[in-house]
Amino acid sequence: MSAVAGCANIPDWTGDKIGVVVFGQPDLSGEATVDQSGNLRLPMVGDIHAADLTLSELEKSIGQSLEQGYVRRPVVSVRIAEIRPIYVLGMVRRAGLYPYQQGQSVLAAIARAGGIGVSEQTGTGGDLIQADERVRMLEISHATLLARRARLMAQHNGDERIIFPDVAGPLVDPARIAQIRDGEQRAFEAERQAERQEVEELQKQLPRLAAEIALLKQQGDLELRQRDLNQQLIADYERLSAAGLVRKQIFIEVKREAARIERNIERLKSQALQAELAIGDLQFRITELRNNYRRRVMSELRETDRSLMELSVALPAARHLRAARTRQIGWLTGEQGQPPPVIAVIRARRAMPVTYDAAADFQLEPGDLVQVGSLLPPICRPRCP
């Protein structure tokens, strides 16, 4: 590569393939590419710094290294074996990679890429329509997700109504927004109604079980009073039996009645306990039912937030692409008010990119990237002083 005007007006061989010939020493001759550190690796010698040397200086540096115990009075010839190509991207008809030519300007590079225009693989109008349609669909998806999130938040908070955010936009028809909100409102009411009905079906069983427990308690109280009377009767019969005033068979019947009463008391306690357990089970099912609805709402809310986060990246990019397509049509059709495309040359300097705002006669160097226009938002770039 020849020394072309740049930031420091010095040659930069990084990425170029250099041919080195040491006369009479074929083992020491060959070709090597200058690495990102600016070094050229040669047999036996190792790395030779080449990035900021002219060809003559590089020959001298290699010769001095070979004299250090390798070759006596070496004769070294250095040539450029392969020069890095240039890249032409952006608003040109045939973007791609092109061989570098000595003294090539930006204008010549753009001409080799077919001139300023739209890629031959795409159509301007179709691209703009597709870009506009994508923005429209993403805007509708954004409005839909925001309305869904408002509905889910209302369900999660137990609100009686949904507070929808303002999602009006030039590409979203108000009728479409009304339709989206109406759908979310119906879903909100249907979910609340379904939850309410399931809870009410379970709650209806609670009064019956409570009444059953109260009845069992009353029966238990009667049995307890009967047991007290029976125990008094047994005590009286025991005294009479000891005096021989009552038959033994009657005493046995009284004892059997006492045992029956005890069994009834235990049965009533067991039934009351079962009813209380049934109430506890119903209350647990009601709580679990409500929790299931809440968990489902939270799961949908997380998924909706994730989709909104993805849209927060996709939507601005789609809008910017649509704006770029719109500007592109203005450049190609010569519409008034459309600025010409910005041409930038991006050049690697010691593996660091340096960007130049280039005119048509800007002289290129091997490895330069010519960007005609831009589909990306403006960024802060290092400038050549």
Short mmCIF file of C-alpha atoms in Angstrom, two decimals:
data_model
loop_
_atom_site.label_atom_id
_atom_site.label_comp_id
_atom_site.label_asym_id
_atom_site.label_seq_id
_atom_site.Cartn_x
_atom_site.Cartn_y
_atom_site.Cartn_z
CA MET A 1 0.00 0.00 0.00
CA SER A 2 1.29 3.45 -0.86
CA ALA A 3 1.27 6.22 1.67
CA VAL A 4 -2.02 8.06 1.11
CA ALA A 5 -3.14 11.10 3.09
CA GLY A 6 -4.65 9.97 6.36
CA CYS A 7 -4.81 10.92 10.00
CA ALA A 8 -1.03 10.77 10.38
CA ASN A 9 -0.05 10.59 6.68
CA ILE A 10 1.88 7.37 7.28
CA PRO A 11 1.48 3.92 5.70
CA ASP A 12 -0.58 1.27 7.41
CA TRP A 13 0.07 -2.26 6.20
CA THR A 14 -2.35 -3.95 8.60
CA GLY A 15 -4.15 -6.74 6.73
CA ASP A 16 -1.94 -6.50 3.61
CA LYS A 17 0.07 -9.48 2.43
CA ILE A 18 3.75 -8.63 2.04
CA GLY A 19 6.22 -10.61 -0.11
CA VAL A 20 9.77 -10.77 1.19
CA VAL A 21 12.67 -12.07 -0.94
CA VAL A 22 16.09 -12.65 0.60
CA PHE A 23 18.42 -13.26 -2.33
CA GLY A 24 20.15 -16.60 -2.11
CA GLN A 25 18.00 -17.60 0.90
CA PRO A 26 14.79 -19.26 -0.32
CA ASP A 27 14.07 -20.61 3.17
CA LEU A 28 13.93 -17.08 4.49
CA SER A 29 11.76 -15.78 1.66
CA GLY A 30 7.99 -15.91 1.43
CA GLU A 31 4.77 -14.05 1.99
CA ALA A 32 3.11 -13.03 5.26
CA THR A 33 0.18 -10.85 6.32
CA VAL A 34 0.67 -7.91 8.63
CA ASP A 35 -1.35 -8.67 11.76
CA GLN A 36 -3.54 -6.33 13.81
CA SER A 37 -0.53 -5.40 15.93
CA GLY A 38 1.28 -4.15 12.84
CA ASN A 39 3.83 -7.02 12.87
CA LEU A 40 5.08 -9.18 10.02
CA ARG A 41 6.10 -12.71 11.06
CA LEU A 42 9.07 -14.10 9.10
CA PRO A 43 10.81 -17.49 9.27
CA MET A 44 13.59 -17.65 11.88
CA VAL A 45 13.45 -13.89 12.42
CA GLY A 46 10.07 -13.76 14.08
CA ASP A 47 7.96 -10.61 14.31
CA ILE A 48 9.11 -7.50 12.50
CA HIS A 49 7.21 -4.28 13.16
CA ALA A 50 5.98 -3.04 9.77
CA ALA A 51 2.84 -0.95 10.30
CA ASP A 52 4.37 2.52 10.09
CA LEU A 53 7.37 1.83 7.83
CA THR A 54 7.78 2.55 4.14
CA LEU A 55 8.83 -0.34 1.89
CA SER A 56 12.44 0.85 1.96
CA GLU A 57 12.41 1.14 5.73
CA LEU A 58 10.86 -2.30 6.03
CA GLU A 59 13.58 -3.80 3.78
CA LYS A 60 16.24 -2.19 5.94
CA SER A 61 14.60 -3.41 9.17
CA ILE A 62 14.38 -6.98 7.90
CA GLY A 63 18.00 -6.88 6.69
CA GLN A 64 19.21 -5.67 10.09
CA SER A 65 17.33 -8.48 11.82
CA LEU A 66 18.81 -11.10 9.46
CA GLU A 67 22.32 -9.84 10.15
CA GLN A 68 21.90 -10.75 13.81
CA GLY A 69 23.39 -14.21 13.32
CA TYR A 70 21.39 -15.44 10.32
CA VAL A 71 22.73 -14.01 7.04
CA ARG A 72 25.88 -12.06 6.30
CA ARG A 73 25.16 -8.90 4.31
CA PRO A 74 21.63 -9.93 3.29
CA VAL A 75 20.00 -8.42 0.24
CA VAL A 76 16.28 -7.98 0.92
CA SER A 77 13.49 -7.03 -1.46
CA VAL A 78 9.97 -6.27 -0.23
CA ARG A 79 6.83 -5.98 -2.33
CA ILE A 80 3.09 -5.85 -1.77
CA ALA A 81 1.78 -9.32 -2.67
CA GLU A 82 -1.87 -8.74 -1.98
CA ILE A 83 -3.63 -5.48 -1.13
CA ARG A 84 -6.76 -5.40 0.97
CA PRO A 85 -9.95 -4.73 -0.99
CA ILE A 86 -12.34 -1.86 -0.34
CA TYR A 87 -15.97 -2.25 0.70
CA VAL A 88 -18.83 -0.18 -0.68
CA LEU A 89 -22.04 -0.40 1.34
CA GLY A 90 -25.31 1.43 1.79
CA MET A 91 -27.33 3.23 -0.88
CA VAL A 92 -25.56 1.78 -3.91
CA ARG A 93 -26.86 -0.58 -6.56
CA ARG A 94 -24.26 -3.32 -6.10
CA ALA A 95 -22.91 -3.17 -2.57
CA GLY A 96 -19.97 -5.42 -1.88
CA LEU A 97 -16.22 -5.93 -1.96
CA TYR A 98 -14.03 -4.47 -4.74
CA PRO A 99 -10.27 -4.71 -5.46
CA TYR A 100 -8.30 -1.66 -4.48
CA GLN A 101 -6.74 0.43 -7.24
CA GLN A 102 -3.96 2.92 -6.70
CA GLY A 103 -5.29 6.48 -6.45
CA GLN A 104 -8.90 5.37 -6.29
CA SER A 105 -11.35 8.02 -5.08
CA VAL A 106 -14.72 7.74 -3.36
CA LEU A 107 -16.47 8.70 -6.59
CA ALA A 108 -14.70 5.92 -8.50
CA ALA A 109 -15.60 3.36 -5.84
CA ILE A 110 -19.29 4.36 -5.92
CA ALA A 111 -19.24 4.18 -9.72
CA ARG A 112 -17.84 0.65 -9.59
CA ALA A 113 -20.70 -0.26 -7.23
CA GLY A 114 -23.27 0.89 -9.81
CA GLY A 115 -23.81 4.38 -8.50
CA ILE A 116 -26.12 5.72 -5.83
CA GLY A 117 -29.42 3.87 -5.86
CA VAL A 118 -31.26 0.86 -4.53
CA SER A 119 -29.78 -2.60 -4.47
CA GLU A 120 -30.60 -4.52 -7.62
CA GLN A 121 -32.05 -7.30 -5.46
CA THR A 122 -34.77 -5.06 -3.99
CA GLY A 123 -37.35 -2.55 -5.17
CA THR A 124 -37.67 0.89 -3.67
CA GLY A 125 -41.43 1.09 -3.52
CA GLY A 126 -41.80 -2.46 -2.25
CA ASP A 127 -39.19 -1.89 0.44
CA LEU A 128 -40.96 1.22 1.67
CA ILE A 129 -44.35 -0.50 1.66
CA GLN A 130 -42.92 -3.44 3.61
CA ALA A 131 -41.17 -1.12 6.07
CA ASP A 132 -44.36 0.90 6.56
CA GLU A 133 -46.45 -2.26 6.99
CA ARG A 134 -44.01 -3.64 9.56
CA VAL A 135 -44.19 -0.42 11.57
CA ARG A 136 -47.99 -0.55 11.36
CA MET A 137 -48.12 -4.15 12.59
CA LEU A 138 -45.68 -3.42 15.40
CA GLU A 139 -47.72 -0.36 16.43
CA ILE A 140 -50.85 -2.52 16.59
CA SER A 141 -48.97 -5.18 18.57
CA HIS A 142 -47.75 -2.47 20.94
CA ALA A 143 -51.28 -1.14 21.46
CA THR A 144 -52.58 -4.68 21.98
CA LEU A 145 -49.90 -5.52 24.54
CA LEU A 146 -50.45 -2.28 26.47
CA ALA A 147 -54.20 -2.91 26.62
CA ARG A 148 -53.59 -6.50 27.73
CA ARG A 149 -51.19 -5.35 30.42
CA ALA A 150 -53.77 -2.85 31.71
CA ARG A 151 -56.33 -5.66 31.91
CA LEU A 152 -53.92 -8.01 33.69
CA MET A 153 -52.92 -5.32 36.18
CA ALA A 154 -56.59 -4.67 36.96
CA GLN A 155 -57.13 -8.41 37.54
CA HIS A 156 -54.01 -8.67 39.69
CA ASN A 157 -55.00 -5.69 41.85
CA GLY A 158 -58.64 -6.78 42.12
CA ASP A 159 -59.86 -3.55 40.50
CA GLU A 160 -63.44 -3.16 39.36
CA ARG A 161 -62.47 -1.56 36.05
CA ILE A 162 -59.58 -1.31 33.61
CA ILE A 163 -57.66 1.94 33.21
CA PHE A 164 -56.37 1.81 29.64
CA PRO A 165 -53.28 3.88 28.71
CA ASP A 166 -53.34 6.31 25.83
CA VAL A 167 -51.99 4.43 22.81
CA ALA A 168 -53.16 6.74 20.04
CA GLY A 169 -50.82 6.90 17.07
CA PRO A 170 -50.91 7.94 13.42
CA LEU A 171 -50.67 4.35 12.19
CA VAL A 172 -53.22 2.83 14.55
CA ASP A 173 -56.85 3.38 13.60
CA PRO A 174 -58.94 4.60 16.58
CA ALA A 175 -61.57 2.02 15.63
CA ARG A 176 -58.88 -0.64 15.92
CA ILE A 177 -57.88 0.64 19.36
CA ALA A 178 -61.54 0.59 20.43
CA GLN A 179 -61.81 -2.98 19.17
CA ILE A 180 -58.70 -4.03 21.11
CA ARG A 181 -59.99 -2.42 24.31
CA ASP A 182 -63.42 -3.95 23.85
CA GLY A 183 -61.83 -7.38 23.55
CA GLU A 184 -59.78 -6.89 26.70
CA GLN A 185 -62.84 -5.59 28.55
CA ARG A 186 -64.81 -8.70 27.60
CA ALA A 187 -61.92 -10.91 28.69
CA PHE A 188 -61.71 -9.01 31.98
CA GLU A 189 -65.41 -9.47 32.70
CA ALA A 190 -65.40 -13.11 31.62
CA GLU A 191 -62.43 -13.91 33.86
CA ARG A 192 -63.97 -12.16 36.84
CA GLN A 193 -67.33 -13.88 36.25
CA ALA A 194 -65.72 -17.33 35.93
CA GLU A 195 -63.71 -16.83 39.12
CA ARG A 196 -66.73 -15.49 40.98
CA GLN A 197 -68.94 -18.41 39.93
CA GLU A 198 -66.38 -21.05 40.91
CA VAL A 199 -65.84 -19.40 44.29
CA GLU A 200 -69.57 -19.05 44.88
CA GLU A 201 -70.15 -22.74 44.07
CA LEU A 202 -67.70 -23.68 46.77
CA GLN A 203 -68.96 -21.06 49.22
CA LYS A 204 -72.54 -22.39 48.90
CA GLN A 205 -71.45 -25.56 50.68
CA LEU A 206 -70.18 -23.69 53.72
CA PRO A 207 -73.62 -22.79 55.25
CA ARG A 208 -74.82 -26.39 54.86
CA LEU A 209 -71.74 -27.73 56.63
CA ALA A 210 -72.04 -25.06 59.34
CA ALA A 211 -75.71 -26.04 59.91
CA GLU A 212 -74.72 -29.69 59.99
CA ILE A 213 -72.12 -28.97 62.65
CA ALA A 214 -74.64 -27.00 64.72
CA LEU A 215 -77.18 -29.87 64.49
CA LEU A 216 -74.56 -32.42 65.49
CA LYS A 217 -73.62 -30.23 68.44
CA GLN A 218 -77.25 -30.05 69.57
CA GLN A 219 -77.56 -33.81 69.29
CA GLY A 220 -74.32 -34.19 71.19
CA ASP A 221 -75.62 -31.93 73.97
CA LEU A 222 -78.79 -34.06 74.24
CA GLU A 223 -76.72 -37.21 74.42
CA LEU A 224 -74.55 -35.68 77.13
CA ARG A 225 -77.62 -34.78 79.22
CA GLN A 226 -78.98 -38.28 78.63
CA ARG A 227 -75.64 -39.70 79.77
CA ASP A 228 -75.81 -37.67 82.99
CA LEU A 229 -79.31 -38.97 83.70
CA ASN A 230 -78.27 -42.52 82.89
CA GLN A 231 -75.26 -42.32 85.19
CA GLN A 232 -77.56 -41.15 88.03
CA LEU A 233 -79.91 -44.03 87.25
CA ILE A 234 -77.03 -46.52 87.33
CA ALA A 235 -75.97 -45.23 90.74
CA ASP A 236 -79.52 -45.66 92.07
CA TYR A 237 -79.82 -49.17 90.63
CA GLU A 238 -76.49 -50.13 92.17
CA ARG A 239 -77.79 -49.21 95.65
CA LEU A 240 -81.11 -51.01 95.06
CA SER A 241 -79.35 -54.04 93.62
CA ALA A 242 -77.11 -54.23 96.66
CA ALA A 243 -80.25 -54.22 98.84
CA GLY A 244 -81.84 -56.87 96.62
CA LEU A 245 -84.66 -54.56 95.60
CA VAL A 246 -84.13 -54.67 91.80
CA ARG A 247 -83.59 -57.48 89.40
CA LYS A 248 -80.15 -57.96 87.86
CA GLN A 249 -81.57 -58.02 84.29
CA ILE A 250 -82.90 -54.48 84.65
CA PHE A 251 -79.51 -53.29 85.88
CA ILE A 252 -77.84 -54.89 82.83
CA GLU A 253 -80.23 -53.07 80.46
CA VAL A 254 -79.40 -49.75 82.10
CA LYS A 255 -75.68 -50.43 81.60
CA ARG A 256 -76.28 -51.29 77.91
CA GLU A 257 -78.11 -48.00 77.46
CA ALA A 258 -75.13 -46.16 78.95
CA ALA A 259 -72.80 -47.84 76.45
CA ARG A 260 -75.12 -46.90 73.56
CA ILE A 261 -75.15 -43.29 74.69
CA GLU A 262 -71.32 -43.20 74.76
CA ARG A 263 -71.19 -44.63 71.24
CA ASN A 264 -73.62 -41.97 70.03
CA ILE A 265 -71.56 -39.22 71.66
CA GLU A 266 -68.36 -40.43 69.92
CA ARG A 267 -70.17 -40.82 66.58
CA LEU A 268 -71.54 -37.29 66.79
CA LYS A 269 -68.08 -35.93 67.65
CA SER A 270 -66.58 -37.77 64.67
CA GLN A 271 -69.24 -36.44 62.30
CA ALA A 272 -68.78 -32.91 63.60
CA LEU A 273 -65.01 -33.20 63.13
CA GLN A 274 -65.49 -34.46 59.55
CA ALA A 275 -67.77 -31.52 58.82
CA GLU A 276 -65.19 -29.09 60.22
CA LEU A 277 -62.50 -30.72 58.08
CA ALA A 278 -64.77 -30.37 55.06
CA ILE A 279 -65.13 -26.64 55.81
CA GLY A 280 -61.35 -26.31 56.06
CA ASP A 281 -60.95 -28.17 52.77
CA LEU A 282 -63.48 -25.88 51.07
CA GLN A 283 -61.73 -22.77 52.38
CA PHE A 284 -58.41 -24.13 51.12
CA ARG A 285 -59.92 -24.85 47.70
CA ILE A 286 -61.36 -21.34 47.54
CA THR A 287 -57.98 -19.84 48.42
CA GLU A 288 -56.19 -22.12 45.94
CA LEU A 289 -58.71 -21.27 43.24
CA ARG A 290 -58.08 -17.56 43.72
CA ASN A 291 -54.33 -18.13 43.85
CA ASN A 292 -54.47 -20.10 40.59
CA TYR A 293 -56.18 -17.17 38.92
CA ARG A 294 -53.54 -14.83 40.35
CA ARG A 295 -50.69 -17.08 39.25
CA ARG A 296 -52.10 -17.31 35.76
CA VAL A 297 -52.47 -13.54 35.63
CA MET A 298 -48.87 -13.08 36.84
CA SER A 299 -47.61 -15.55 34.23
CA GLU A 300 -49.46 -13.70 31.46
CA LEU A 301 -48.21 -10.39 32.85
CA ARG A 302 -44.58 -11.54 32.76
CA GLU A 303 -45.02 -12.78 29.20
CA THR A 304 -46.65 -9.50 28.19
CA ASP A 305 -43.82 -7.47 29.78
CA ARG A 306 -41.28 -9.62 27.95
CA SER A 307 -43.05 -8.99 24.63
CA LEU A 308 -43.20 -5.26 25.37
CA MET A 309 -39.48 -5.24 26.08
CA GLU A 310 -38.80 -6.92 22.74
CA LEU A 311 -41.03 -4.37 21.03
CA SER A 312 -39.13 -1.53 22.71
CA VAL A 313 -36.19 -2.61 20.54
CA ALA A 314 -37.99 -3.75 17.39
CA LEU A 315 -40.36 -0.79 17.02
CA PRO A 316 -37.77 2.04 17.05
CA ALA A 317 -35.62 0.04 14.63
CA ALA A 318 -38.57 -0.47 12.30
CA ARG A 319 -39.45 3.23 12.46
CA HIS A 320 -35.89 4.19 11.68
CA LEU A 321 -35.77 1.77 8.74
CA ARG A 322 -39.01 3.20 7.38
CA ALA A 323 -37.60 6.72 7.69
CA ALA A 324 -34.45 5.59 5.90
CA ARG A 325 -36.50 4.04 3.09
CA THR A 326 -38.50 7.26 2.81
CA ARG A 327 -35.31 9.34 2.58
CA GLN A 328 -33.94 6.86 0.08
CA ILE A 329 -36.89 7.36 -2.27
CA GLY A 330 -36.40 11.11 -1.96
CA TRP A 331 -32.77 10.79 -3.00
CA LEU A 332 -33.60 8.59 -5.98
CA THR A 333 -36.59 10.58 -7.23
CA GLY A 334 -34.99 13.97 -6.60
CA GLU A 335 -37.80 15.19 -4.38
CA GLN A 336 -37.28 18.69 -3.05
CA GLY A 337 -36.20 18.97 0.54
CA GLN A 338 -34.41 15.60 0.57
CA PRO A 339 -30.71 16.01 1.46
CA PRO A 340 -28.12 14.06 -0.52
CA PRO A 341 -26.86 10.88 1.12
CA VAL A 342 -24.02 11.31 3.57
CA ILE A 343 -20.87 9.52 2.42
CA ALA A 344 -18.49 8.27 5.09
CA VAL A 345 -15.20 6.43 4.79
CA ILE A 346 -14.35 4.16 7.70
CA ARG A 347 -10.65 3.35 7.94
CA ALA A 348 -8.88 1.09 10.41
CA ARG A 349 -5.99 2.77 12.14
CA ARG A 350 -4.06 0.36 14.36
CA ALA A 351 -7.21 -1.79 14.54
CA MET A 352 -9.23 1.26 15.62
CA PRO A 353 -11.88 2.57 13.21
CA VAL A 354 -11.63 6.22 12.20
CA THR A 355 -14.52 7.80 10.26
CA TYR A 356 -14.19 10.54 7.66
CA ASP A 357 -16.97 12.64 6.15
CA ALA A 358 -15.83 12.11 2.58
CA ALA A 359 -16.21 14.19 -0.56
CA ALA A 360 -16.27 12.69 -4.04
CA ASP A 361 -12.51 13.20 -4.54
CA PHE A 362 -11.52 11.68 -1.19
CA GLN A 363 -8.59 9.30 -1.81
CA LEU A 364 -9.11 5.76 -0.60
CA GLU A 365 -6.68 3.34 1.00
CA PRO A 366 -6.76 -0.46 1.00
CA GLY A 367 -9.29 -1.87 3.45
CA ASP A 368 -11.41 1.30 3.50
CA LEU A 369 -15.18 0.94 3.90
CA VAL A 370 -17.27 3.43 1.93
CA GLN A 371 -20.72 3.91 3.51
CA VAL A 372 -23.22 5.72 1.26
CA GLY A 373 -26.13 6.91 3.39
CA SER A 374 -27.02 5.05 6.57
CA LEU A 375 -29.75 2.80 7.86
CA LEU A 376 -28.52 3.23 11.40
CA PRO A 377 -29.11 6.07 13.87
CA PRO A 378 -26.32 8.65 14.26
CA ILE A 379 -23.54 7.55 16.57
CA CYS A 380 -20.61 9.32 18.17
CA ARG A 381 -17.60 8.49 16.04
CA PRO A 382 -13.89 9.35 16.39
CA ARG A 383 -12.93 12.07 13.92
CA CYS A 384 -9.60 12.66 12.20
CA PRO A 385 -8.20 15.91 13.61
#
